[in-house]
C-alpha cells in the first residue's frame, strides 16, 4: 500500500546517529545520503522505504500527533534489539517490548526518535519469529 514513509528532523546528523543503528536491528541499511535527507532500504531493494528529512518548506520539523510508522521485525529478538538500540542512541521509551492485545502473537515496542517521531517495531510471529 505504501511506497515510502517520510519523517521530519531538525538535525540530520543526530538523526543518522539514531537511525543507522536502530534500522540495522531490522535489517535495514542507510542506502541514500543526500543534501538534507537520508533513506533506508532492505538489502536488494532499490527503493528507500523510509526517509528522514529536513522539511522541504524550510520550517522546523514537528511531530504528527497520532502518526506512527510500524516497522516489521522478523523476530521478537529483533523487536527487543530495536527498542534497546533506540534508547541507546537518544530515543525515548513509549512502550517496552511485549505482547499487545492486537492479536495472539502481536509483539511490539514503541519509541520516540530524538525529534519526537513515534516509531514501532512489530513481530507477528510466534515466540521465535
GROMACS .gro file of C-alpha atoms in nm, residues 42-94:
model
   53
   42UNK     CA    1   1.624  -0.352   0.281
   43UNK     CA    2   1.916  -0.529   0.114
   44UNK     CA    3   1.836  -0.586  -0.251
   45UNK     CA    4   1.558  -0.323  -0.255
   46UNK     CA    5   1.650  -0.044  -0.495
   47UNK     CA    6   1.398   0.192  -0.334
   48UNK     CA    7   1.429   0.354   0.006
   49UNK     CA    8   1.112   0.288   0.204
   50UNK     CA    9   1.191   0.515   0.500
   51UNK     CA   10   1.322   0.868   0.456
   52UNK     CA   11   1.431   1.106   0.730
   53UNK     CA   12   1.449   1.461   0.604
   54UNK     CA   13   1.454   1.828   0.686
   55UNK     CA   14   1.116   1.968   0.586
   56UNK     CA   15   1.105   2.085   0.225
   57UNK     CA   16   0.931   2.410   0.320
   58UNK     CA   17   1.229   2.512   0.537
   59UNK     CA   18   1.019   2.538   0.853
   60UNK     CA   19   1.103   2.331   1.164
   61UNK     CA   20   1.006   1.966   1.170
   62UNK     CA   21   0.722   1.892   1.411
   63UNK     CA   22   0.572   1.569   1.538
   64UNK     CA   23   0.248   1.442   1.388
   65UNK     CA   24   0.019   1.376   1.683
   66UNK     CA   25  -0.124   1.030   1.624
   67UNK     CA   26   0.129   0.946   1.349
   68UNK     CA   27   0.342   0.635   1.392
   69UNK     CA   28   0.507   0.408   1.139
   70UNK     CA   29   0.512   0.044   1.250
   71UNK     CA   30   0.812  -0.142   1.109
   72UNK     CA   31   0.819  -0.519   1.051
   73UNK     CA   32   1.057  -0.718   1.270
   74UNK     CA   33   1.137  -1.076   1.171
   75UNK     CA   34   1.165  -1.196   1.531
   76UNK     CA   35   1.078  -1.091   1.882
   77UNK     CA   36   1.451  -1.062   1.947
   78UNK     CA   37   1.467  -0.801   1.668
   79UNK     CA   38   1.190  -0.603   1.843
   80UNK     CA   39   1.391  -0.619   2.165
   81UNK     CA   40   1.708  -0.509   1.982
   82UNK     CA   41   1.523  -0.223   1.808
   83UNK     CA   42   1.396  -0.093   2.143
   84UNK     CA   43   1.740  -0.122   2.308
   85UNK     CA   44   1.918   0.046   2.017
   86UNK     CA   45   1.666   0.330   2.012
   87UNK     CA   46   1.717   0.401   2.382
   88UNK     CA   47   2.096   0.371   2.348
   89UNK     CA   48   2.106   0.625   2.065
   90UNK     CA   49   1.899   0.912   2.202
   91UNK     CA   50   1.546   0.779   2.169
   92UNK     CA   51   1.290   0.756   2.447
   93UNK     CA   52   1.063   0.474   2.559
   94UNK     CA   53   0.694   0.481   2.469
   0.00000   0.00000   0.00000
